[in-house]
Coordinates of C-alpha atoms and ligand atoms in Angstrom, one line a residue:
X80 CA -0.1 -0.3 0.1
X81 CA 3.1 2.2 0.2
X82 CA 2.0 3.9 -3.2
X83 CA -1.7 3.9 -2.9
X84 CA -2.9 7.4 -1.6
X85 CA -6.0 6.3 0.5
X86 CA -7.1 10.0 1.5
X87 CA -8.8 10.6 -1.6
X88 CA -7.9 14.2 -2.5
X89 CA -6.6 15.3 1.0
X90 CA -3.1 14.6 -0.8
X91 CA -0.2 13.3 1.2
X92 CA 2.7 15.3 0.7
X93 CA 6.2 14.1 1.7
X94 CA 9.2 16.6 2.4
X95 CA 10.8 17.7 -1.0
X96 CA 13.9 16.1 0.3
X97 CA 12.0 12.9 0.0
X98 CA 11.0 13.3 -3.6
X99 CA 12.7 13.0 -7.0
X100 CA 15.5 11.1 -8.2
X101 CA 19.2 11.1 -9.1
X102 CA 19.6 13.4 -12.1
X103 CA 16.1 14.7 -12.5
X104 CA 16.0 18.3 -13.5
X105 CA 13.6 21.0 -13.9
X106 CA 15.5 22.9 -16.9
X107 CA 16.7 22.0 -20.4
X108 CA 19.5 24.2 -21.8
X109 CA 20.7 23.9 -25.3
X110 CA 24.1 22.4 -25.9
X111 CA 27.0 24.8 -25.1
X112 CA 29.3 25.4 -27.9
X113 CA 32.3 27.1 -25.7
X114 CA 35.2 24.9 -24.4
X115 CA 34.4 23.6 -21.0
X116 CA 36.3 24.6 -17.8
X117 CA 36.7 23.0 -14.4
X118 CA 35.5 25.5 -11.9
X119 CA 38.3 24.9 -9.6
X120 CA 40.5 26.5 -11.9
X121 CA 38.8 29.4 -11.7
X122 CA 37.6 29.5 -8.1
X123 CA 39.9 29.3 -5.0
X124 CA 39.0 25.8 -3.8
X125 CA 37.5 27.2 -0.1
X126 CA 35.1 29.0 -1.9
X127 CA 33.6 26.1 -3.9
X128 CA 30.2 24.5 -2.3
X129 CA 30.7 21.0 -1.8
X130 CA 28.0 18.2 -3.1
X131 CA 25.0 18.7 -0.8
X132 CA 24.0 15.5 0.4
X133 CA 20.8 14.6 -0.2
X134 CA 19.7 18.0 -2.1
X135 CA 16.3 17.0 -3.7
X136 CA 16.5 16.8 -7.8
X137 CA 13.3 17.3 -9.1
X138 CA 11.5 18.5 -12.4
X139 CA 9.3 21.4 -13.0
X140 CA 6.2 19.8 -12.7
X141 CA 7.4 17.9 -9.3
X142 CA 8.4 21.3 -7.9
X143 CA 5.0 22.7 -9.2
X144 CA 2.8 20.3 -7.5
X145 CA 4.7 20.2 -4.4
X146 CA 4.3 23.8 -3.6
X147 CA 0.9 23.9 -4.9
X148 CA -0.2 21.0 -2.8
X149 CA 1.4 22.3 0.1
X150 CA -0.5 25.8 -0.2
X151 CA -3.8 23.8 -0.5
X152 CA -3.1 23.0 3.1
X153 CA -3.1 26.5 4.4
X154 CA -5.9 27.8 5.8
X155 CA -6.3 31.4 5.8
X156 CA -8.8 34.5 5.8
X157 CA -9.1 34.1 2.0
X158 CA -10.4 30.9 2.7
X159 CA -12.8 30.8 5.5
X160 CA -14.0 32.2 8.6
X161 CA -11.4 32.7 10.9
X162 CA -12.6 33.8 14.5
X163 CA -9.3 34.0 16.3
X164 CA -10.1 36.6 19.4
X165 CA -7.6 39.3 19.8
X166 CA -6.1 39.2 16.4
X167 CA -9.0 40.9 13.9
X168 CA -8.2 38.2 11.3
X169 CA -10.4 40.1 8.8
X170 CA -10.6 40.1 4.9
X171 CA -8.2 42.6 3.5
X172 CA -9.2 43.9 0.1
X173 CA -7.1 43.4 -2.8
X174 CA -6.7 46.9 -4.1
X175 CA -4.5 47.7 -1.3
X176 CA -2.1 44.3 -1.9
X177 CA -2.2 45.8 -5.7
X178 CA -1.4 49.3 -4.7
X179 CA 1.1 48.2 -2.4
X180 CA 2.8 46.3 -5.9
X181 CA 2.9 49.4 -8.1
X182 CA 6.5 49.7 -9.4
X183 CA 6.9 53.2 -8.1
X184 CA 6.4 52.0 -4.8
X185 CA 7.7 48.6 -4.9
X186 CA 11.1 49.9 -6.5
X187 CA 11.9 52.7 -4.2
X188 CA 15.5 52.6 -2.3
X189 CA 15.4 53.7 1.1
X190 CA 18.9 55.4 0.1
X191 CA 17.3 57.7 -2.5
X192 CA 17.7 61.3 -1.8
X193 CA 14.7 63.2 -0.1
X194 CA 14.3 65.2 -3.2
X195 CA 13.4 61.8 -5.5
X196 CA 11.1 60.4 -2.8
X197 CA 9.0 63.8 -2.0
X198 CA 5.2 61.6 -2.7
X199 CA 6.7 59.0 -0.5
X200 CA 7.3 61.4 2.3
X201 CA 3.8 63.1 1.9
X202 CA 2.1 59.7 1.6
X203 CA 3.7 58.7 5.2
X204 CA 3.0 62.4 6.7
X205 CA -0.2 62.0 5.7
X206 CA -0.9 58.6 6.9
X207 CA 0.6 60.1 10.3
X208 CA -2.1 62.7 10.1
X209 CA -4.9 60.0 9.6
X210 CA -3.9 57.8 12.4
X211 CA -3.6 61.0 14.5
X212 CA -7.3 61.9 13.8
X213 CA -8.4 58.5 14.3
X214 CA -7.2 58.2 17.6
X215 CA -7.2 61.8 18.6
X216 CA -3.5 62.3 19.3
X217 CA -1.0 65.0 17.9
X218 CA 1.9 63.2 16.2
X219 CA 2.7 59.8 14.8
X220 CA 5.9 57.5 14.6
X221 CA 5.5 55.0 11.8
X222 CA 8.9 53.0 12.8
X223 CA 7.5 50.1 15.0
X224 CA 7.2 47.1 13.4
X225 CA 4.7 45.3 15.5
X226 CA 2.5 46.0 17.8
X227 CA 4.7 45.1 20.8
X228 CA 7.6 47.2 19.4
X229 CA 5.1 50.1 19.4
X230 CA 4.7 49.3 23.1
X231 CA 8.4 49.4 23.9
X232 CA 8.7 52.5 22.0
X233 CA 6.3 54.1 24.3
X234 CA 7.5 53.1 27.0
X235 CA 11.1 54.5 26.1
X236 CA 9.3 57.6 25.3
X237 CA 7.6 57.5 28.9
X238 CA 11.4 56.8 30.4
X239 CA 12.6 59.6 28.2
X240 CA 10.0 62.3 29.4
X241 CA 10.3 61.3 33.2
X242 CA 14.5 61.4 32.6
X243 CA 13.8 65.0 31.3
X244 CA 11.8 66.0 34.6
X245 CA 15.0 64.2 36.4
X246 CA 12.6 61.9 37.6
X247 CA 13.1 58.1 38.1
X248 CA 10.3 56.0 38.7
X249 CA 10.2 52.0 38.8
X250 CA 6.7 50.9 38.1
X251 CA 4.3 50.6 35.9
X252 CA 0.2 49.5 36.6
X253 CA -1.0 46.6 33.7
X254 CA -4.8 45.2 34.6
X255 CA -4.9 41.3 34.0
X256 CA -7.0 42.2 31.1
X257 CA -4.1 43.5 29.5
X258 CA -2.6 42.1 26.4
X259 CA 0.4 39.9 27.4
X260 CA 2.8 42.1 25.7
X261 CA 2.0 44.7 27.8
X262 CA 4.0 43.0 30.6
X263 CA 6.7 42.3 28.5
X264 CA 7.2 45.4 27.0
X265 CA 7.0 47.1 30.7
X266 CA 9.7 44.5 31.7
X267 CA 11.8 44.8 28.9
X268 CA 11.9 48.7 29.4
X269 CA 13.1 47.5 32.9
X270 CA 10.0 48.9 34.9
X271 CA 8.1 46.7 37.6
X272 CA 4.7 45.4 36.6
X273 CA 2.3 45.8 39.2
X274 CA -0.8 43.9 38.4
X275 CA -4.5 45.5 38.8
X276 CA -7.1 42.9 39.2
X277 CA -10.4 43.6 37.0
X278 CA -13.7 43.7 38.6
X279 CA -16.7 41.7 38.0
X280 CA -17.8 43.9 35.1
X281 CA -14.3 42.5 33.3
X282 CA -13.0 46.1 33.7
X283 CA -10.5 48.1 35.6
X284 CA -11.8 49.4 38.8
X285 CA -11.6 53.0 39.4
X286 CA -10.7 52.3 43.2
X287 CA -7.7 49.8 42.8
X288 CA -5.8 52.5 40.4
X289 CA -6.7 55.1 43.3
X290 CA -4.9 52.6 45.8
X291 CA -1.8 51.9 43.3
X292 CA -1.2 54.9 42.0
X293 CA 1.7 57.1 43.7
X294 CA 5.1 59.0 42.7
X295 CA 6.7 55.6 42.0
X296 CA 4.3 54.6 39.3
X297 CA 5.9 55.7 35.7
X298 CA 2.3 54.9 34.3
X299 CA -0.3 53.0 33.3
X300 CA -1.0 50.1 30.3
X301 CA -4.4 50.0 29.4
X302 CA -5.7 47.8 26.7
X303 CA -8.6 48.9 25.3
X304 CA -11.0 47.5 24.4
X305 CA -9.5 44.9 26.8
X306 CA -9.0 41.1 26.1
X307 CA -12.5 40.2 27.5
X308 CA -13.7 42.4 24.6
X309 CA -14.8 45.3 27.0
X310 CA -14.5 49.1 26.9
X311 CA -12.5 50.2 29.5
X312 CA -15.7 52.5 30.7
X313 CA -13.5 54.5 33.5
X314 CA -10.5 55.5 31.2
X315 CA -11.2 59.0 31.3
X316 CA -11.2 58.9 35.4
X317 CA -8.1 56.9 35.5
X318 CA -6.3 59.1 33.2
X319 CA -7.0 61.8 35.4
X320 CA -6.0 60.1 38.6
X321 CA -2.7 59.1 37.1
X322 CA -1.9 62.6 35.8
X323 CA -2.5 64.1 38.9
X324 CA 0.4 61.6 40.1
X325 CA 2.8 62.5 37.6
X326 CA 2.1 59.4 35.5
X327 CA 1.5 58.7 32.4
X328 CA -1.4 56.6 30.3
X329 CA -0.2 54.4 27.8
X330 CA -3.3 53.0 25.5
X331 CA -2.5 49.5 23.9
X332 CA -4.7 50.3 20.7
X333 CA -4.0 47.1 18.6
X334 CA -8.0 46.5 18.9
X335 CA -9.0 49.6 17.5
X336 CA -11.3 47.7 15.1
X337 CA -14.0 48.3 17.4
X338 CA -13.4 52.1 17.8
X339 CA -12.7 53.6 14.6
X340 CA -14.8 57.0 14.5
X341 CA -16.4 56.1 17.3
X342 CA -14.3 57.0 20.1
X343 CA -10.9 59.4 20.1
X344 CA -8.8 57.7 22.6
X345 CA -6.7 61.0 23.1
X346 CA -10.0 62.7 24.3
X347 CA -10.0 60.3 27.0
X348 CA -6.8 61.6 28.4
X349 CA -4.6 59.3 27.1
X350 CA -1.0 60.4 26.5
X351 CA 0.0 57.6 23.8
X352 CA -1.3 54.8 21.9
X353 CA 0.0 52.1 19.1
X354 CA -2.2 50.4 16.6
X355 CA -1.9 47.6 14.8
X356 CA -1.6 48.5 11.0
X357 CA -1.3 44.4 10.6
X358 CA -4.8 44.0 12.2
X359 CA -7.1 46.9 11.7
X360 CA -5.6 48.5 8.5
X361 CA -5.5 45.9 5.7
X362 CA -2.5 44.3 6.1
X363 CA -2.9 40.2 6.4
X364 CA -0.7 38.9 9.2
X365 CA 0.0 35.5 11.0
X366 CA 3.3 33.5 10.2
X367 CA 5.5 36.3 11.2
X368 CA 5.1 40.0 9.8
X369 CA 6.0 41.9 8.2
X370 CA 3.7 44.5 10.3
X371 CA 3.6 48.0 11.4
X372 CA 2.6 49.1 14.9
X373 CA 2.6 53.1 14.8
X374 CA 2.9 55.1 17.6
X375 CA 0.6 57.9 18.5
X376 CA 1.5 60.7 21.0
X377 CA 0.2 63.8 22.4
X378 CA 2.1 66.8 21.5
X379 CA 3.9 67.2 24.9
X380 CA 5.7 63.8 23.9
X381 CA 6.9 64.9 20.7
X382 CA 10.4 65.6 21.4
X383 CA 11.3 62.2 22.5
X384 CA 9.9 60.3 19.5
X385 CA 12.2 58.1 17.3
X386 CA 14.5 60.1 15.0
X387 CA 13.9 60.7 12.1
X388 CA 10.2 62.6 11.8
X389 CA 8.9 63.9 8.7
X390 CA 8.1 67.7 8.6
X391 CA 6.6 69.7 6.2
X392 CA 8.2 72.8 5.2
X393 CA 5.8 74.8 2.7
X394 CA 5.4 72.5 -0.2
X395 CA 8.2 70.2 0.4
X396 CA 9.1 67.4 3.0
X397 CA 12.0 66.4 4.9
X398 CA 13.5 64.0 7.4
X399 CA 14.6 65.8 10.4
X400 CA 17.1 64.1 12.3
X401 CA 18.2 67.1 14.8
X402 CA 16.3 65.7 17.3
X403 CA 18.2 66.0 20.9
X404 CA 15.5 64.4 22.9
X405 CA 14.8 61.5 21.0
X406 CA 14.8 58.2 22.1
X407 CA 17.1 57.1 18.8
X408 CA 16.0 55.1 15.9
X409 CA 13.4 51.8 16.8
X410 CA 13.6 50.4 13.1
X411 CA 16.1 50.9 10.0
X412 CA 15.2 53.1 7.8
X413 CA 11.2 54.3 8.0
X414 CA 9.5 51.2 8.9
X415 CA 7.6 48.2 7.2
X416 CA 6.9 50.7 3.9
X417 CA 4.3 47.7 2.3
X418 CA 2.3 47.9 5.1
X419 CA 2.3 51.8 5.8
X420 CA 1.2 51.9 2.1
X421 CA -1.7 49.6 2.2
X422 CA -3.0 51.3 5.5
X423 CA -3.0 54.6 3.5
X424 CA -4.9 52.9 0.5
X425 CA -7.3 51.1 3.1
X426 CA -8.0 54.5 5.0
X427 CA -8.6 56.6 1.6
X428 CA -10.9 53.7 0.0
X429 CA -13.0 53.6 3.1
X430 CA -13.3 57.0 4.1
X431 CA -14.2 58.3 7.5
X432 CA -17.8 57.2 7.0
X433 CA -16.3 53.9 5.8
X434 CA -14.0 53.3 9.1
X435 CA -17.1 53.8 11.3
X436 CA -18.9 51.9 9.6
X437 CA -16.5 48.8 9.7
X438 CA -16.3 49.3 13.3
X439 CA -20.2 49.2 13.8
X440 CA -20.3 46.2 12.1
X441 CA -17.3 44.6 13.9
X442 CA -19.1 45.1 17.1
X443 CA -22.5 44.2 15.6
X444 CA -21.2 40.4 14.4
X445 CA -19.5 40.1 17.6
X446 CA -22.8 40.5 19.9
X447 CA -24.6 38.3 17.5
X448 CA -22.4 35.7 17.6
X449 CA -22.5 36.2 21.5
X450 CA -26.3 35.9 21.5
X451 CA -26.3 33.0 19.3
X452 CA -24.0 31.0 21.2
X453 CA -25.5 31.8 25.0
X454 CA -27.2 28.7 26.5
X455 CA -24.6 26.3 24.6
X456 CA -21.5 28.0 26.3
X457 CA -21.0 29.5 29.6
X458 CA -20.6 33.0 29.1
X459 CA -18.5 34.4 32.0
X460 CA -19.4 38.2 31.6
X461 CA -22.8 38.5 30.6
X462 CA -23.4 41.8 29.1
X463 CA -22.9 43.5 25.6
X464 CA -19.7 43.2 24.2
X465 CA -17.3 44.9 21.7
X466 CA -15.5 43.3 18.8
X467 CA -15.3 39.7 20.5
X468 CA -16.8 37.8 22.9
X469 CA -15.4 35.0 25.5
X470 CA -17.3 31.8 26.4
X471 CA -15.8 29.1 28.5
X472 CA -16.1 25.3 28.5
X473 CA -17.8 25.0 32.1
X474 CA -20.8 23.5 30.8
X475 CA -18.9 20.5 29.0
X476 CA -16.7 20.0 31.6
X477 CA -19.3 17.4 33.4
X478 CA -19.0 15.7 30.2
X479 CA -15.2 15.6 30.5
X480 CA -15.0 17.5 27.3
X481 CA -12.4 20.8 27.1
X482 CA -11.9 24.0 25.2
X483 CA -9.2 22.2 23.5
X484 CA -11.7 19.4 22.2
X485 CA -14.2 21.9 21.0
X486 CA -11.5 23.7 19.3
X487 CA -10.4 20.7 17.5
X488 CA -13.8 19.4 16.9
X489 CA -14.5 22.7 15.0
X490 CA -11.6 21.7 12.3
X491 CA -13.5 18.7 11.3
X492 CA -16.5 20.8 10.5
X493 CA -14.4 23.1 8.4
X494 CA -13.6 26.0 10.6
X495 CA -10.7 27.5 12.2
X496 CA -10.8 27.6 16.0
X497 CA -11.1 30.7 17.8
X498 CA -8.3 31.8 20.7
X499 CA -8.1 29.0 23.3
X500 CA -6.8 29.5 26.9
X501 CA -6.5 33.3 26.7
X502 CA -7.4 35.6 28.1
X503 CA -6.0 34.0 31.2
X504 CA -8.3 35.8 33.6
X505 CA -10.7 33.5 32.5
X506 CA -10.5 29.5 33.0
X507 CA -11.0 27.3 29.6
X508 CA -11.7 30.5 27.6
X509 CA -12.8 30.6 24.2
X510 CA -12.4 33.8 22.5
X511 CA -14.1 34.7 19.5
X512 CA -13.5 37.9 17.1
X513 CA -15.9 37.7 13.7
X514 CA -14.8 41.1 12.5
X515 CA -17.0 43.1 9.9
X516 CA -16.1 41.0 7.0
X517 CA -18.1 38.1 7.6
X518 CA -21.7 38.0 6.5
X519 CA -25.0 36.7 8.3
X520 CA -25.0 33.2 6.6
X521 CA -21.4 32.6 7.4
X522 CA -22.3 33.6 11.1
X523 CA -25.1 31.3 11.3
X524 CA -22.9 28.5 9.8
X525 CA -20.5 29.0 12.7
X526 CA -23.3 29.1 15.3
X527 CA -25.3 26.6 14.3
X528 CA -21.9 24.2 13.9
X529 CA -20.7 25.6 17.7
X530 CA -24.2 24.5 19.0
X531 CA -24.1 21.2 17.5
X532 CA -20.9 20.7 18.9
X533 CA -22.1 21.3 22.2
X534 CA -24.7 18.8 21.6
X535 CA -22.3 16.1 20.8
X536 CA -20.5 17.0 24.2
X537 CA -23.6 15.6 25.9
X538 CA -24.5 12.9 23.6
X539 CA -21.1 11.5 22.5
X540 CA -18.1 13.1 23.8
X541 CA -15.4 10.7 22.5
X542 CA -16.1 12.2 19.2
X543 CA -14.7 15.6 20.5
X544 CA -12.1 13.9 22.5
X545 CA -11.0 12.2 19.4
X546 CA -11.0 15.1 16.8
X547 CA -9.8 16.2 14.6
X548 CA -10.8 13.1 12.8
X549 CA -11.3 14.4 9.3
X550 CA -7.9 15.7 8.7
X551 CA -4.5 14.7 7.5
X552 CA -2.5 15.0 10.9
X553 CA -4.8 14.1 14.0
X554 CA -3.8 15.3 17.5
X555 CA -0.4 16.4 17.8
X556 CA 1.7 16.3 20.9
X557 CA 1.6 19.9 21.3
X558 CA 4.4 19.9 24.5
X559 CA 6.8 17.7 22.7
X560 CA 6.3 19.9 19.7
X561 CA 6.9 23.1 22.0
X562 CA 9.9 21.4 24.1
X563 CA 11.8 19.8 21.2
X564 CA 10.9 21.5 18.0
X565 CA 12.2 19.4 14.9
X566 CA 13.6 22.5 13.1
X567 CA 15.7 20.8 10.5
X568 CA 15.8 18.3 8.0
X569 CA 17.9 15.0 8.4
X570 CA 18.0 12.0 6.5
X571 CA 17.5 9.7 9.7
X572 CA 13.9 9.1 10.3
Ligands
PLP323 C1 -1.9 41.8 18.6 C2 -1.9 42.4 19.7 C3 -0.6 43.0 20.1 C4 0.6 42.6 19.7 O1 0.8 43.2 18.6 P1 2.1 42.2 17.7 O2 2.0 43.1 16.5 O3 1.5 40.9 17.7 O4 3.4 42.6 18.4 C5 -0.7 44.0 21.8 N1 -1.7 44.3 22.2 C6 -2.9 43.5 21.6 C7 -4.3 43.9 22.6 C8 -3.1 43.0 20.6 O5 -4.1 42.4 20.1

C-alpha cells in the first residue's frame, strides 16, 4: 500500500527532500558551443561549495505540484472564517495589495535622496495625520514594526520624558485584562509590573488605581478594548488620577477595529496609543510579519519620538534628524513601508464613514455571535461586548470535554478554531472575534456548528476527545512540539 494514496483528494505530501531522483532536472538548456572549464581552475577551493548531500533533484512539474499542494493545506482569511480572538483576522481588500505592488512604490530604495521621494514622504506624513485624527492624538511615528514594538517605543518615550524631569520611577500598572505583550514591554523597558485585578464587570476598578497610583509609578498600560472584549469605561477618570500623580497613560490600541470613528482615545486623556496596521488597516498577518505598529502621542511628548521625523515646510517634505531628546531610532529606514502603504490606501478607500461603519459592523457581528452561542456555552461576563466575546467550557466540563476538544472538533467541520485559553483571567476561555467582513450566512453556519458541537459533547463526548478526525494530521503532541521542535531536515527518520 506504500504507493497508494487512500486519503482521496486530501493529498499526502512528503518533504521535498524525500522526492525526486538522481539526475532529475527542472530545466533544459541547449548544448553550449564554448570550451568547458573546470570550475576549480577559476575559483579557489575554499570558495567552492561541496556536493550537498541529499539535495533534492526534481523536475519542474514535481516542484510546482509540491508547492501547490502545500499551499492548499493552508487555511487563511481568504479561504474561510477565522474567528481568532484578539487578532482581527479580517479579509483585506485586494486593491490595497495591488497598490503596494505598483512599480513606483515597490522599486524605490531607502537611500534615494529626499528630493526624489517627496511623494513617499508626503504619503507617510499624511498617514501619520490620518492616524492622529483617528486616535485623537497629535503626532505619529511609523517606525515600529509590530504592536509590541510600538509598545516598547512608547515605554521608552515615557522613560525619556521622566528623565527630562529628572525623575526615576520604577513601576508600571498593568491590569490582568491587558494583552500579554504589555507586561513584557514594561519589563523589557526595565519597569516592575504591578497587576491590577479587574472587577466583576471585566474592567479596571477605579478604586484599585487610586490605591496603587503613587510617585513611584511611571504610568499605566491599558488595553482598550481589553482582552475580554470590553471598553474600559473608567478610562477618563483613570487618566486623570494617573496624571495627578505625574504618571503617563499608555493605551494599547491594537484592537482599534472596535473603535474607529466612534471614540478618540486622545479625548479620554490617553497620552499615547499604538495601533496594529496589520490587524485593523488591511495587512494580512499571522506567520510572522511584516507588520507595523505606529505610535501616536500627544504633542508634549513629541521631542522624544524616534528620529527621524517627517516634517512639512511649505510644499516640501523632509526628514528631521536633529532631535536631541529623541529616544533614537527604533527601526532601520522608515518602518515597513509596504504595510504603511496598504493602510494609506485602505483609509482613503474606506473614508471616514467607511471606517466607522467597519467598527460598527465588527461590534454588531460579535454581539450576534455571542447571542447565538449563549445557552450552549458558559458566558462568564454576561453583558454586551465590543469586537469579540469570551465563552468557556464550564457546561462541557461535566462530560469531560474541554476547550481544546471543542476547538479541535471545529476543524472537523471546516472552521478555524477561535483563540483558546486566553485571556488568562478566564479559565478555559474560548475567545471569538468575527470581524466586520463576515456575512450573516457565515456567522449562522458557525453558530449552528458550535451549538451542534455542544450537543455532541453531551451525547457523544468521545467524538470530541478524538477530534480532529477528518484531517491529515490528528491531534499533535503540542508539548513535545514546543519542547523539542524539529527544525532541521535530516535523512534519519
Ligand atoms: C496583537 C496584539 C498585540 C501585539 O501585537 P504584535 O504585532 O503581535 O506585536 C498587543 N496588544 C494587543 C491588544 C493585541 O491584540
